[in-house]
Amino acid sequence: MVAIDRRGAGDSEGEARDAVVGEGGRYDVEAAVLRLVADGYTRVSLLGASNGTTSLIDYAAFAQGEGLPEPVSLGYLSGGSYTTTNTRMDEVPVLPSLFVYGDGDADWAESLEADNPPSAWQFKHVVGGGHGTDLLARVDRAETVDALVAFFGVAR
């Protein structure tokens, strides 16, 4: 597993906007995926949190036509309208996908769920849950981790 401290986030240099708007985010994911492949991993799943979901779908859609390693599954922690800043959901390959979200992010995920989603998609509403990585840091951590482990354990 690789956790990316994306450009402009945490201790990384650069502008956070560059990871969401334009090509920067997909190149961050590409670098991480290529590192995993170089280390011998042959199947890669991607998990993005908050605006990291933008980079996740940008890479998934981009990899397909560029001969890059394609993810086998996708996980979204608090996706939202920003997720599709560069890439529409219908441009993303249909893969096993898990959408985990708290109350404040329910609109986007529930609109996807209501719009006849592919059977490979699963949705988990963590009632009272936080946003993005807060789903892993707050009292709702156990529920989020259980959902991720159950999903990615099956998706491997």
PDB file of N, CA and C in Angstrom, residues 64-118:
ATOM      1  N   GLN A  64      -6.406   3.656 -18.983  1.00  0.00           N
ATOM      2  CA  GLN A  64      -7.011   2.747 -19.942  1.00  0.00           C
ATOM      3  C   GLN A  64      -6.467   2.958 -21.360  1.00  0.00           C
ATOM      4  N   GLY A  65      -6.341   4.191 -21.787  1.00  0.00           N
ATOM      5  CA  GLY A  65      -5.904   4.475 -23.143  1.00  0.00           C
ATOM      6  C   GLY A  65      -4.420   4.720 -23.297  1.00  0.00           C
ATOM      7  N   GLU A  66      -3.676   4.705 -22.191  1.00  0.00           N
ATOM      8  CA  GLU A  66      -2.252   5.038 -22.244  1.00  0.00           C
ATOM      9  C   GLU A  66      -1.336   3.841 -22.008  1.00  0.00           C
ATOM     10  N   GLY A  67      -1.916   2.661 -21.889  1.00  0.00           N
ATOM     11  CA  GLY A  67      -1.098   1.483 -21.653  1.00  0.00           C
ATOM     12  C   GLY A  67      -0.515   1.417 -20.255  1.00  0.00           C
ATOM     13  N   LEU A  68      -1.093   2.161 -19.336  1.00  0.00           N
ATOM     14  CA  LEU A  68      -0.627   2.159 -17.944  1.00  0.00           C
ATOM     15  C   LEU A  68      -1.354   1.065 -17.168  1.00  0.00           C
ATOM     16  N   PRO A  69      -0.789   0.620 -16.049  1.00  0.00           N
ATOM     17  CA  PRO A  69      -1.481  -0.377 -15.229  1.00  0.00           C
ATOM     18  C   PRO A  69      -2.855   0.145 -14.809  1.00  0.00           C
ATOM     19  N   GLU A  70      -3.864  -0.648 -15.062  1.00  0.00           N
ATOM     20  CA  GLU A  70      -5.227  -0.241 -14.723  1.00  0.00           C
ATOM     21  C   GLU A  70      -5.596  -0.754 -13.339  1.00  0.00           C
ATOM     22  N   PRO A  71      -6.303   0.058 -12.566  1.00  0.00           N
ATOM     23  CA  PRO A  71      -6.731  -0.411 -11.251  1.00  0.00           C
ATOM     24  C   PRO A  71      -7.758  -1.531 -11.383  1.00  0.00           C
ATOM     25  N   VAL A  72      -7.805  -2.387 -10.362  1.00  0.00           N
ATOM     26  CA  VAL A  72      -8.791  -3.466 -10.354  1.00  0.00           C
ATOM     27  C   VAL A  72     -10.024  -3.091  -9.555  1.00  0.00           C
ATOM     28  N   SER A  73      -9.909  -2.065  -8.706  1.00  0.00           N
ATOM     29  CA  SER A  73     -11.058  -1.589  -7.936  1.00  0.00           C
ATOM     30  C   SER A  73     -10.768  -0.171  -7.450  1.00  0.00           C
ATOM     31  N   LEU A  74     -11.850   0.521  -7.104  1.00  0.00           N
ATOM     32  CA  LEU A  74     -11.753   1.918  -6.681  1.00  0.00           C
ATOM     33  C   LEU A  74     -12.515   2.121  -5.381  1.00  0.00           C
ATOM     34  N   GLY A  75     -11.987   2.972  -4.513  1.00  0.00           N
ATOM     35  CA  GLY A  75     -12.670   3.331  -3.278  1.00  0.00           C
ATOM     36  C   GLY A  75     -12.727   4.844  -3.138  1.00  0.00           C
ATOM     37  N   TYR A  76     -13.873   5.339  -2.765  1.00  0.00           N
ATOM     38  CA  TYR A  76     -14.103   6.775  -2.625  1.00  0.00           C
ATOM     39  C   TYR A  76     -14.485   7.072  -1.180  1.00  0.00           C
ATOM     40  N   LEU A  77     -13.706   7.887  -0.490  1.00  0.00           N
ATOM     41  CA  LEU A  77     -14.099   8.392   0.829  1.00  0.00           C
ATOM     42  C   LEU A  77     -14.550   9.832   0.616  1.00  0.00           C
ATOM     43  N   SER A  78     -15.823  10.073   0.704  1.00  0.00           N
ATOM     44  CA  SER A  78     -16.390  11.421   0.579  1.00  0.00           C
ATOM     45  C   SER A  78     -16.194  12.039  -0.796  1.00  0.00           C
ATOM     46  N   GLY A  79     -16.584  11.326  -1.817  1.00  0.00           N
ATOM     47  CA  GLY A  79     -16.615  11.946  -3.136  1.00  0.00           C
ATOM     48  C   GLY A  79     -17.671  13.036  -3.158  1.00  0.00           C
ATOM     49  N   GLY A  80     -17.564  13.927  -4.117  1.00  0.00           N
ATOM     50  CA  GLY A  80     -18.537  15.007  -4.244  1.00  0.00           C
ATOM     51  C   GLY A  80     -18.511  15.570  -5.646  1.00  0.00           C
ATOM     52  N   SER A  81     -19.179  16.683  -5.838  1.00  0.00           N
ATOM     53  CA  SER A  81     -19.226  17.275  -7.176  1.00  0.00           C
ATOM     54  C   SER A  81     -17.831  17.603  -7.691  1.00  0.00           C
ATOM     55  N   TYR A  82     -16.876  17.890  -6.792  1.00  0.00           N
ATOM     56  CA  TYR A  82     -15.495  18.161  -7.176  1.00  0.00           C
ATOM     57  C   TYR A  82     -14.826  16.932  -7.778  1.00  0.00           C
ATOM     58  N   THR A  83     -15.321  15.735  -7.457  1.00  0.00           N
ATOM     59  CA  THR A  83     -14.732  14.496  -7.958  1.00  0.00           C
ATOM     60  C   THR A  83     -14.681  14.499  -9.486  1.00  0.00           C
ATOM     61  N   THR A  84     -15.669  15.086 -10.099  1.00  0.00           N
ATOM     62  CA  THR A  84     -15.766  15.082 -11.560  1.00  0.00           C
ATOM     63  C   THR A  84     -15.284  16.402 -12.169  1.00  0.00           C
ATOM     64  N   THR A  85     -14.363  17.083 -11.514  1.00  0.00           N
ATOM     65  CA  THR A  85     -13.814  18.342 -12.030  1.00  0.00           C
ATOM     66  C   THR A  85     -13.230  18.163 -13.426  1.00  0.00           C
ATOM     67  N   ASN A  86     -12.479  17.089 -13.646  1.00  0.00           N
ATOM     68  CA  ASN A  86     -11.803  16.859 -14.924  1.00  0.00           C
ATOM     69  C   ASN A  86     -12.403  15.706 -15.724  1.00  0.00           C
ATOM     70  N   THR A  87     -12.940  14.724 -15.034  1.00  0.00           N
ATOM     71  CA  THR A  87     -13.381  13.478 -15.658  1.00  0.00           C
ATOM     72  C   THR A  87     -14.798  13.155 -15.198  1.00  0.00           C
ATOM     73  N   ARG A  88     -15.680  12.891 -16.145  1.00  0.00           N
ATOM     74  CA  ARG A  88     -17.057  12.497 -15.806  1.00  0.00           C
ATOM     75  C   ARG A  88     -17.072  11.036 -15.344  1.00  0.00           C
ATOM     76  N   MET A  89     -18.019  10.684 -14.524  1.00  0.00           N
ATOM     77  CA  MET A  89     -18.118   9.309 -14.039  1.00  0.00           C
ATOM     78  C   MET A  89     -18.321   8.322 -15.184  1.00  0.00           C
ATOM     79  N   ASP A  90     -18.988   8.728 -16.249  1.00  0.00           N
ATOM     80  CA  ASP A  90     -19.198   7.801 -17.366  1.00  0.00           C
ATOM     81  C   ASP A  90     -17.935   7.581 -18.198  1.00  0.00           C
ATOM     82  N   GLU A  91     -16.859   8.295 -17.890  1.00  0.00           N
ATOM     83  CA  GLU A  91     -15.570   8.079 -18.543  1.00  0.00           C
ATOM     84  C   GLU A  91     -14.691   7.100 -17.763  1.00  0.00           C
ATOM     85  N   VAL A  92     -15.095   6.788 -16.554  1.00  0.00           N
ATOM     86  CA  VAL A  92     -14.328   5.898 -15.686  1.00  0.00           C
ATOM     87  C   VAL A  92     -14.728   4.456 -15.998  1.00  0.00           C
ATOM     88  N   PRO A  93     -13.755   3.563 -16.175  1.00  0.00           N
ATOM     89  CA  PRO A  93     -14.116   2.164 -16.418  1.00  0.00           C
ATOM     90  C   PRO A  93     -14.996   1.636 -15.289  1.00  0.00           C
ATOM     91  N   VAL A  94     -15.942   0.793 -15.635  1.00  0.00           N
ATOM     92  CA  VAL A  94     -16.798   0.191 -14.611  1.00  0.00           C
ATOM     93  C   VAL A  94     -15.976  -0.883 -13.901  1.00  0.00           C
ATOM     94  N   LEU A  95     -15.658  -0.584 -12.657  1.00  0.00           N
ATOM     95  CA  LEU A  95     -14.859  -1.469 -11.814  1.00  0.00           C
ATOM     96  C   LEU A  95     -15.593  -1.662 -10.496  1.00  0.00           C
ATOM     97  N   PRO A  96     -15.276  -2.715  -9.752  1.00  0.00           N
ATOM     98  CA  PRO A  96     -15.799  -2.780  -8.397  1.00  0.00           C
ATOM     99  C   PRO A  96     -15.411  -1.488  -7.677  1.00  0.00           C
ATOM    100  N   SER A  97     -16.396  -0.805  -7.122  1.00  0.00           N
ATOM    101  CA  SER A  97     -16.160   0.495  -6.483  1.00  0.00           C
ATOM    102  C   SER A  97     -16.974   0.591  -5.209  1.00  0.00           C
ATOM    103  N   LEU A  98     -16.360   1.192  -4.187  1.00  0.00           N
ATOM    104  CA  LEU A  98     -17.032   1.425  -2.910  1.00  0.00           C
ATOM    105  C   LEU A  98     -17.056   2.920  -2.646  1.00  0.00           C
ATOM    106  N   PHE A  99     -18.233   3.440  -2.364  1.00  0.00           N
ATOM    107  CA  PHE A  99     -18.423   4.846  -2.030  1.00  0.00           C
ATOM    108  C   PHE A  99     -18.793   4.908  -0.553  1.00  0.00           C
ATOM    109  N   VAL A 100     -17.891   5.453   0.267  1.00  0.00           N
ATOM    110  CA  VAL A 100     -18.129   5.619   1.704  1.00  0.00           C
ATOM    111  C   VAL A 100     -18.269   7.110   1.961  1.00  0.00           C
ATOM    112  N   TYR A 101     -19.317   7.483   2.688  1.00  0.00           N
ATOM    113  CA  TYR A 101     -19.580   8.910   2.887  1.00  0.00           C
ATOM    114  C   TYR A 101     -20.320   9.140   4.196  1.00  0.00           C
ATOM    115  N   GLY A 102     -20.098  10.334   4.744  1.00  0.00           N
ATOM    116  CA  GLY A 102     -20.816  10.764   5.932  1.00  0.00           C
ATOM    117  C   GLY A 102     -22.029  11.593   5.549  1.00  0.00           C
ATOM    118  N   ASP A 103     -22.694  12.125   6.548  1.00  0.00           N
ATOM    119  CA  ASP A 103     -23.932  12.874   6.314  1.00  0.00           C
ATOM    120  C   ASP A 103     -23.741  14.066   5.384  1.00  0.00           C
ATOM    121  N   GLY A 104     -22.656  14.815   5.558  1.00  0.00           N
ATOM    122  CA  GLY A 104     -22.448  16.028   4.780  1.00  0.00           C
ATOM    123  C   GLY A 104     -22.113  15.775   3.316  1.00  0.00           C
ATOM    124  N   ASP A 105     -21.802  14.544   2.971  1.00  0.00           N
ATOM    125  CA  ASP A 105     -21.430  14.198   1.596  1.00  0.00           C
ATOM    126  C   ASP A 105     -22.436  13.251   0.951  1.00  0.00           C
ATOM    127  N   ALA A 106     -23.580  13.097   1.568  1.00  0.00           N
ATOM    128  CA  ALA A 106     -24.547  12.103   1.102  1.00  0.00           C
ATOM    129  C   ALA A 106     -25.145  12.446  -0.264  1.00  0.00           C
ATOM    130  N   ASP A 107     -25.323  13.713  -0.577  1.00  0.00           N
ATOM    131  CA  ASP A 107     -26.022  14.085  -1.816  1.00  0.00           C
ATOM    132  C   ASP A 107     -25.392  13.469  -3.062  1.00  0.00           C
ATOM    133  N   TRP A 108     -24.082  13.607  -3.217  1.00  0.00           N
ATOM    134  CA  TRP A 108     -23.423  13.118  -4.426  1.00  0.00           C
ATOM    135  C   TRP A 108     -23.515  11.599  -4.538  1.00  0.00           C
ATOM    136  N   ALA A 109     -23.125  10.903  -3.479  1.00  0.00           N
ATOM    137  CA  ALA A 109     -23.144   9.438  -3.517  1.00  0.00           C
ATOM    138  C   ALA A 109     -24.558   8.910  -3.700  1.00  0.00           C
ATOM    139  N   GLU A 110     -25.508   9.488  -2.999  1.00  0.00           N
ATOM    140  CA  GLU A 110     -26.885   9.003  -3.111  1.00  0.00           C
ATOM    141  C   GLU A 110     -27.485   9.319  -4.479  1.00  0.00           C
ATOM    142  N   SER A 111     -27.025  10.389  -5.133  1.00  0.00           N
ATOM    143  CA  SER A 111     -27.502  10.649  -6.494  1.00  0.00           C
ATOM    144  C   SER A 111     -26.943   9.592  -7.449  1.00  0.00           C
ATOM    145  N   LEU A 112     -25.695   9.166  -7.244  1.00  0.00           N
ATOM    146  CA  LEU A 112     -25.141   8.087  -8.057  1.00  0.00           C
ATOM    147  C   LEU A 112     -25.887   6.777  -7.816  1.00  0.00           C
ATOM    148  N   GLU A 113     -26.176   6.527  -6.555  1.00  0.00           N
ATOM    149  CA  GLU A 113     -26.870   5.283  -6.188  1.00  0.00           C
ATOM    150  C   GLU A 113     -28.281   5.247  -6.761  1.00  0.00           C
ATOM    151  N   ALA A 114     -28.929   6.395  -6.832  1.00  0.00           N
ATOM    152  CA  ALA A 114     -30.300   6.469  -7.339  1.00  0.00           C
ATOM    153  C   ALA A 114     -30.362   6.415  -8.868  1.00  0.00           C
ATOM    154  N   ASP A 115     -29.227   6.606  -9.520  1.00  0.00           N
ATOM    155  CA  ASP A 115     -29.189   6.713 -10.980  1.00  0.00           C
ATOM    156  C   ASP A 115     -28.787   5.400 -11.649  1.00  0.00           C
ATOM    157  N   ASN A 116     -29.361   4.299 -11.195  1.00  0.00           N
ATOM    158  CA  ASN A 116     -29.126   2.986 -11.791  1.00  0.00           C
ATOM    159  C   ASN A 116     -27.628   2.678 -11.934  1.00  0.00           C
ATOM    160  N   PRO A 117     -26.905   2.596 -10.818  1.00  0.00           N
ATOM    161  CA  PRO A 117     -25.455   2.382 -10.888  1.00  0.00           C
ATOM    162  C   PRO A 117     -25.112   0.966 -11.354  1.00  0.00           C
ATOM    163  N   PRO A 118     -23.896   0.771 -11.850  1.00  0.00           N
ATOM    164  CA  PRO A 118     -23.455  -0.584 -12.193  1.00  0.00           C
ATOM    165  C   PRO A 118     -23.533  -1.486 -10.964  1.00  0.00           C
TER     166      PRO A 118
END
